[in-house]
PDB file of C-alpha atoms in Angstrom:
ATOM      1  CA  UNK L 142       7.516 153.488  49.453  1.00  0.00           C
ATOM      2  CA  UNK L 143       8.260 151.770  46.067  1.00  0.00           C
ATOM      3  CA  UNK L 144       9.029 154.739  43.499  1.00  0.00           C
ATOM      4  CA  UNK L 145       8.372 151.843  40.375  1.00  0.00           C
ATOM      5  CA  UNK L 146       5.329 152.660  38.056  1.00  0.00           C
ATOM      6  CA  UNK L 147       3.575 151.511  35.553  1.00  0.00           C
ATOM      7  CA  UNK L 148       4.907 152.459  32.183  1.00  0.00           C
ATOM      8  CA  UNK L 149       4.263 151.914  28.685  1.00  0.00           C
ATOM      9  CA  UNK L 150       7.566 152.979  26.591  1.00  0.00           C
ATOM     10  CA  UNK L 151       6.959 153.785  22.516  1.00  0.00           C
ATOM     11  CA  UNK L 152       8.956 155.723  19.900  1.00  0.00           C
ATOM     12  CA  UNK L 153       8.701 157.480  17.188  1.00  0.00           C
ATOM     13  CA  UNK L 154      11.461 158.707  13.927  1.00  0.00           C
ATOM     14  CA  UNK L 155      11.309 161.797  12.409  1.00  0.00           C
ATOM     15  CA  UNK L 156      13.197 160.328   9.022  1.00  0.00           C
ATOM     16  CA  UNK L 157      14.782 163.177   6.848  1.00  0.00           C
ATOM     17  CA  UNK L 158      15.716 163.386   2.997  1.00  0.00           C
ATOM     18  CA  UNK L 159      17.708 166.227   4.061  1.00  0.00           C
ATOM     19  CA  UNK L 160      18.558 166.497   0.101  1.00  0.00           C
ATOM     20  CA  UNK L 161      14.893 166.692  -1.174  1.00  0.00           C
ATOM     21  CA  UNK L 162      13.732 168.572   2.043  1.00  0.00           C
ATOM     22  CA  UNK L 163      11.149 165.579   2.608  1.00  0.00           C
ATOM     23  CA  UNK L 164      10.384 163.094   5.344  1.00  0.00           C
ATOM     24  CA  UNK L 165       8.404 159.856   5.841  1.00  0.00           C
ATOM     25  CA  UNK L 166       4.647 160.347   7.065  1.00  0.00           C
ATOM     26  CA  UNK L 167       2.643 157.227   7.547  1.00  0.00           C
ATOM     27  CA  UNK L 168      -1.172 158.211   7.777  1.00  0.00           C
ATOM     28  CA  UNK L 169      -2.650 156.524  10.508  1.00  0.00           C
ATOM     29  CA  UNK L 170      -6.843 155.881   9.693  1.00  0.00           C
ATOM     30  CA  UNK L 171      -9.602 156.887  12.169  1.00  0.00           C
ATOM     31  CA  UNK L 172     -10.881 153.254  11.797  1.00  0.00           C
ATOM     32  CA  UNK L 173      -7.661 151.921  13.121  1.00  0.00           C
ATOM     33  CA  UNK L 174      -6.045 154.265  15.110  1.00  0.00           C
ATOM     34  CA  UNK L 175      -7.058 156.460  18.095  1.00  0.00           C
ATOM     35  CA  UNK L 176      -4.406 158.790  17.321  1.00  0.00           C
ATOM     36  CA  UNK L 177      -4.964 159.272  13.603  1.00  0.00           C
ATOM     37  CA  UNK L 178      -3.981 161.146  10.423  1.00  0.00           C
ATOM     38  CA  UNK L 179      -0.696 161.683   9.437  1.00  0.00           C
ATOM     39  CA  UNK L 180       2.622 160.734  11.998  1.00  0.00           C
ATOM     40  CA  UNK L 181       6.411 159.927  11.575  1.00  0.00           C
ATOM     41  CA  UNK L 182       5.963 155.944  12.209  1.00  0.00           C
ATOM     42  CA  UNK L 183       6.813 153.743  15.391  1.00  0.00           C
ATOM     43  CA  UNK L 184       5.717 151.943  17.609  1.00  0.00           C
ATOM     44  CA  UNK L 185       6.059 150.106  21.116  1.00  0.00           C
ATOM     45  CA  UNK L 186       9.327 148.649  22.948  1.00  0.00           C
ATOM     46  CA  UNK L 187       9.705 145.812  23.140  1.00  0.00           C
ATOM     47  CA  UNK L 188      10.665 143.973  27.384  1.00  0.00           C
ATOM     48  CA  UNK L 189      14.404 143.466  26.680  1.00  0.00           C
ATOM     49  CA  UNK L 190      14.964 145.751  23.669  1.00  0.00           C
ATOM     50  CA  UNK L 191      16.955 148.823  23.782  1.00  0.00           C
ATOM     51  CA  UNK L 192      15.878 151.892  22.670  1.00  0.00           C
ATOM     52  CA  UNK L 193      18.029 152.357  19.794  1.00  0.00           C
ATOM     53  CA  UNK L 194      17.463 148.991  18.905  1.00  0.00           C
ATOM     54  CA  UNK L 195      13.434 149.481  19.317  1.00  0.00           C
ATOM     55  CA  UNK L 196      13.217 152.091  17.048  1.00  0.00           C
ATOM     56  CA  UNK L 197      15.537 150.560  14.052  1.00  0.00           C
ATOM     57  CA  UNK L 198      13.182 147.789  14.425  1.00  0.00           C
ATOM     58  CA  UNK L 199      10.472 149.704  14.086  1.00  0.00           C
ATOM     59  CA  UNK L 200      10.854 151.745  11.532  1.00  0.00           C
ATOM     60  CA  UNK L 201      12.077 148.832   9.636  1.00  0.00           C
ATOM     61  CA  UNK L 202       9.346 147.078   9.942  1.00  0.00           C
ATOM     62  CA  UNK L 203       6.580 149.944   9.374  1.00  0.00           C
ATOM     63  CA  UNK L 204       8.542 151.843   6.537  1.00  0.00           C
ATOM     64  CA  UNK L 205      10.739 148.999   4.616  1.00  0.00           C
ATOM     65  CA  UNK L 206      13.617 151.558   5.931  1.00  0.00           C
ATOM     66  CA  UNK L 207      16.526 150.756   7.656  1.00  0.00           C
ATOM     67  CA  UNK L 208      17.626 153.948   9.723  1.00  0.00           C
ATOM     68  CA  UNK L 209      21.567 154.377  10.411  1.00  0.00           C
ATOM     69  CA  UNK L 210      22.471 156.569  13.624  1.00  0.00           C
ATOM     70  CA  UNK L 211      19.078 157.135  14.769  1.00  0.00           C
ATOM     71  CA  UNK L 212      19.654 160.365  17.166  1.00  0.00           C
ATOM     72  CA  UNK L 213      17.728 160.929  19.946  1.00  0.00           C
ATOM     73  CA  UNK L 214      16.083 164.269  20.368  1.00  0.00           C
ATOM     74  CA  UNK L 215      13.231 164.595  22.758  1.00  0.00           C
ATOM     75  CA  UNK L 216      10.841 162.657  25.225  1.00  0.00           C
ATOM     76  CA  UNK L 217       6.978 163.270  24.710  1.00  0.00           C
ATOM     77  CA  UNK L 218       5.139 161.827  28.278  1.00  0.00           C
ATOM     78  CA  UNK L 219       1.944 161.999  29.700  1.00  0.00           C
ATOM     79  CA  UNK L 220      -0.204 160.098  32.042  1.00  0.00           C
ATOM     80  CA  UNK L 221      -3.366 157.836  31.085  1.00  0.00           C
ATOM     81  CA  UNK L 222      -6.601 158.122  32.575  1.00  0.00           C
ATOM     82  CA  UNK L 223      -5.218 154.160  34.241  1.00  0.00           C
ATOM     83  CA  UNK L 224      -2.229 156.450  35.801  1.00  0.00           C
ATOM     84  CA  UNK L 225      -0.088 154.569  33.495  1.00  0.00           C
ATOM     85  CA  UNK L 226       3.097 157.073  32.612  1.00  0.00           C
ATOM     86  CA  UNK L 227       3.383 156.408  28.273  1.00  0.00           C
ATOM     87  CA  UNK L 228       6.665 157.736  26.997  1.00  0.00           C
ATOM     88  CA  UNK L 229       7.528 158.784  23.173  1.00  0.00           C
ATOM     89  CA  UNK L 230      11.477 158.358  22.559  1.00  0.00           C
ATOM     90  CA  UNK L 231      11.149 160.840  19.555  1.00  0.00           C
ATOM     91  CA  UNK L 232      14.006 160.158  17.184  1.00  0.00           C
ATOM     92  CA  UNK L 233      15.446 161.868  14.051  1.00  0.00           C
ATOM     93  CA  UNK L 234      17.525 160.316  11.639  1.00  0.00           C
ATOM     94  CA  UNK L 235      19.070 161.579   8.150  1.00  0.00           C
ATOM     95  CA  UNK L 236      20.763 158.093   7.165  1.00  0.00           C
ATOM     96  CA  UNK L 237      18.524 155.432   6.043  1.00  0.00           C
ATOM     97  CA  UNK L 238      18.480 152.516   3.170  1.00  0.00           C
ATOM     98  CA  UNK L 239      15.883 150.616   1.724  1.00  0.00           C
ATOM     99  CA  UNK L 240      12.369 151.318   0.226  1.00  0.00           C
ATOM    100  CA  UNK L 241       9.924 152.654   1.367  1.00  0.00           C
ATOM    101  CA  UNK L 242       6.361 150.274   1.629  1.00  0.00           C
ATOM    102  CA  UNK L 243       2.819 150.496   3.534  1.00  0.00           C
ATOM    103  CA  UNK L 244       1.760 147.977   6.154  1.00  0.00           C
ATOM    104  CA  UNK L 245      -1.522 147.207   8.090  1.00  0.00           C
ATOM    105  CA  UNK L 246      -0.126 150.525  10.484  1.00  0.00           C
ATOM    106  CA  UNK L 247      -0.915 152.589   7.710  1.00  0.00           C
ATOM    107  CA  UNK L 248       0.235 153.941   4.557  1.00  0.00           C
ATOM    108  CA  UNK L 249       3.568 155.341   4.119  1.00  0.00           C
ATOM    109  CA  UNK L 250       4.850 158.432   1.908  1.00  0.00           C
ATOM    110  CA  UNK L 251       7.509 160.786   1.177  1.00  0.00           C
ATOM    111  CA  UNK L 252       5.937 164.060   1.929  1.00  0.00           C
ATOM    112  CA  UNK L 253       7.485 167.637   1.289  1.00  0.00           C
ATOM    113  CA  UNK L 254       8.657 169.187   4.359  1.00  0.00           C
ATOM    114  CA  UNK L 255       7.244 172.966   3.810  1.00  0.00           C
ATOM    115  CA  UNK L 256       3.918 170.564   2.871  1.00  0.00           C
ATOM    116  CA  UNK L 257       3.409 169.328   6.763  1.00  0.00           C
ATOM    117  CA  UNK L 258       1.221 172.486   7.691  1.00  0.00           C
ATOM    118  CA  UNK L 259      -1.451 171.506   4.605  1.00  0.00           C
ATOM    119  CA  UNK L 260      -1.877 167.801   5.524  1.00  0.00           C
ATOM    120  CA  UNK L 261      -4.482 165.625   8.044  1.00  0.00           C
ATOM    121  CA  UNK L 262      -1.758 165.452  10.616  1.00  0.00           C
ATOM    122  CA  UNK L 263      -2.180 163.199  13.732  1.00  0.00           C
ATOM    123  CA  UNK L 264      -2.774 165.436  17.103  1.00  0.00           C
ATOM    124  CA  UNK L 265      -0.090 167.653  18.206  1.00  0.00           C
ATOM    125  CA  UNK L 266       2.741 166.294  15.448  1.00  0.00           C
ATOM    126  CA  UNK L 267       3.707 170.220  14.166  1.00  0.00           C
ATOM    127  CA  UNK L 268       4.071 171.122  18.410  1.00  0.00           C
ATOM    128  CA  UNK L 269       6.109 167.331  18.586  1.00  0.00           C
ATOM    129  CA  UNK L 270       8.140 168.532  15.185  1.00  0.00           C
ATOM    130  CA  UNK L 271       9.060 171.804  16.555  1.00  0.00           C
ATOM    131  CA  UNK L 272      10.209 170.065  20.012  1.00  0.00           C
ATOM    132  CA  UNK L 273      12.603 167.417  17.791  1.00  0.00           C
ATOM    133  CA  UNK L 274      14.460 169.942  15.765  1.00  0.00           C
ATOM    134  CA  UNK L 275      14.672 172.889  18.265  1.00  0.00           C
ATOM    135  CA  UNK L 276      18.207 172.388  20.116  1.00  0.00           C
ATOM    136  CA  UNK L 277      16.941 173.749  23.218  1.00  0.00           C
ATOM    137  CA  UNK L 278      13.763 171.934  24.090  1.00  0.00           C
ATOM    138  CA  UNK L 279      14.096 167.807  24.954  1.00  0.00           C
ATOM    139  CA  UNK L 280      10.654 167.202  26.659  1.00  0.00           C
ATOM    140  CA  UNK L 281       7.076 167.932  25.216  1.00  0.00           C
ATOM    141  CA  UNK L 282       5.192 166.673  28.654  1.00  0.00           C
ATOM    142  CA  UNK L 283       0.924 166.846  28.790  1.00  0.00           C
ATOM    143  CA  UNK L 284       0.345 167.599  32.375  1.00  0.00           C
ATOM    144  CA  UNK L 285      -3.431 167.196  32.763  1.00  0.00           C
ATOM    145  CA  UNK L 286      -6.658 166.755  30.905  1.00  0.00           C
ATOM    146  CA  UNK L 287      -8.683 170.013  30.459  1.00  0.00           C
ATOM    147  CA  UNK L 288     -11.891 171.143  28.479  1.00  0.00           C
ATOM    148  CA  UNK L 289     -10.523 171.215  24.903  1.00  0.00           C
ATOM    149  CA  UNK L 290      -7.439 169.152  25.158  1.00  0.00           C
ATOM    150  CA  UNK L 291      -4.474 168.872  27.401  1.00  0.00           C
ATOM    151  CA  UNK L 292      -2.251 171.332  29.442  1.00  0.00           C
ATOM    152  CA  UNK L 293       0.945 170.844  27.788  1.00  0.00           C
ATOM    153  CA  UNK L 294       4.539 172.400  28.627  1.00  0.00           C
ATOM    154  CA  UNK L 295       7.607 171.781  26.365  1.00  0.00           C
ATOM    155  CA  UNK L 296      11.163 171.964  27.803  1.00  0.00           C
TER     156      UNK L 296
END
């Protein structure tokens, strides 16, 4: 029995001003996006890529940023309705240079950290923030579909 599956791999930076207490949102649009509102930008990895170079990519090409030392922090996972397993590398990184610009992903912004709680923000990100900067959890993991949601479990 082949233990192989189907997966679709993805990341995601949590990029810190740790000086202005601020961090880089991109707001995602219903229109475009399934999972919309505001996020910390990413995207897919790419066959042959490596994680850490994924994510520099990414971000790079979403934000205008380059990121130095990305650190990894946590896995987000779940299972599609296909059976497909999608993982979120969640990264967090404090050294960056560059300027910030918007793409066609959506529009990018320094937003005020103690702001987060006030803003349109993208399903589950303050659960996902609290898993990326809390030393003791790694894995934010939705088990199944339910009613209103998912049944979720951090670790």
């Amino acid at each position: 029995m082949s233990r192989a599956q189907e997966t679709i791999l993805t990341n995601i930076c949590l990029i810190e001003d740790l000086e202005n207490e601020r961090v880089v949102m991109q707001y995602r649009s219903p229109e475009r996006n399934h999972w919309s509102g505001y996020a910390f930008p990413g995207g897919h990895i790419e066959k042959g890529e490596s994680l850490h170079d994924a994510v520099v990519r990414e971000i790079l090409e979403e934000t205008g940023l380059t990121i130095h030392h990305p650190k990894l922090v946590g896995v987000k996972n779940w299972h599609t309705d296909e059976g497909i397993r999608y993982i979120v590398f969640c990264y967090k990184a404090t050294e960056f240079s560059g300027q910030i610009h918007s793409t066609e992903e959506g529009e990018i912004s320094w937003v005020d950290k103690d702001a987060l709680p006030k803003l349109d923000l993208a399903y589950d990100m303050l659960e996902l923030l609290r898993m990326m900067e809390d030393e003791e959890l790694s894995e934010y993991y939705y088990h199944e579909r339910i009613e209103d949601g998912w049944r979720k479990s951090m670790y």
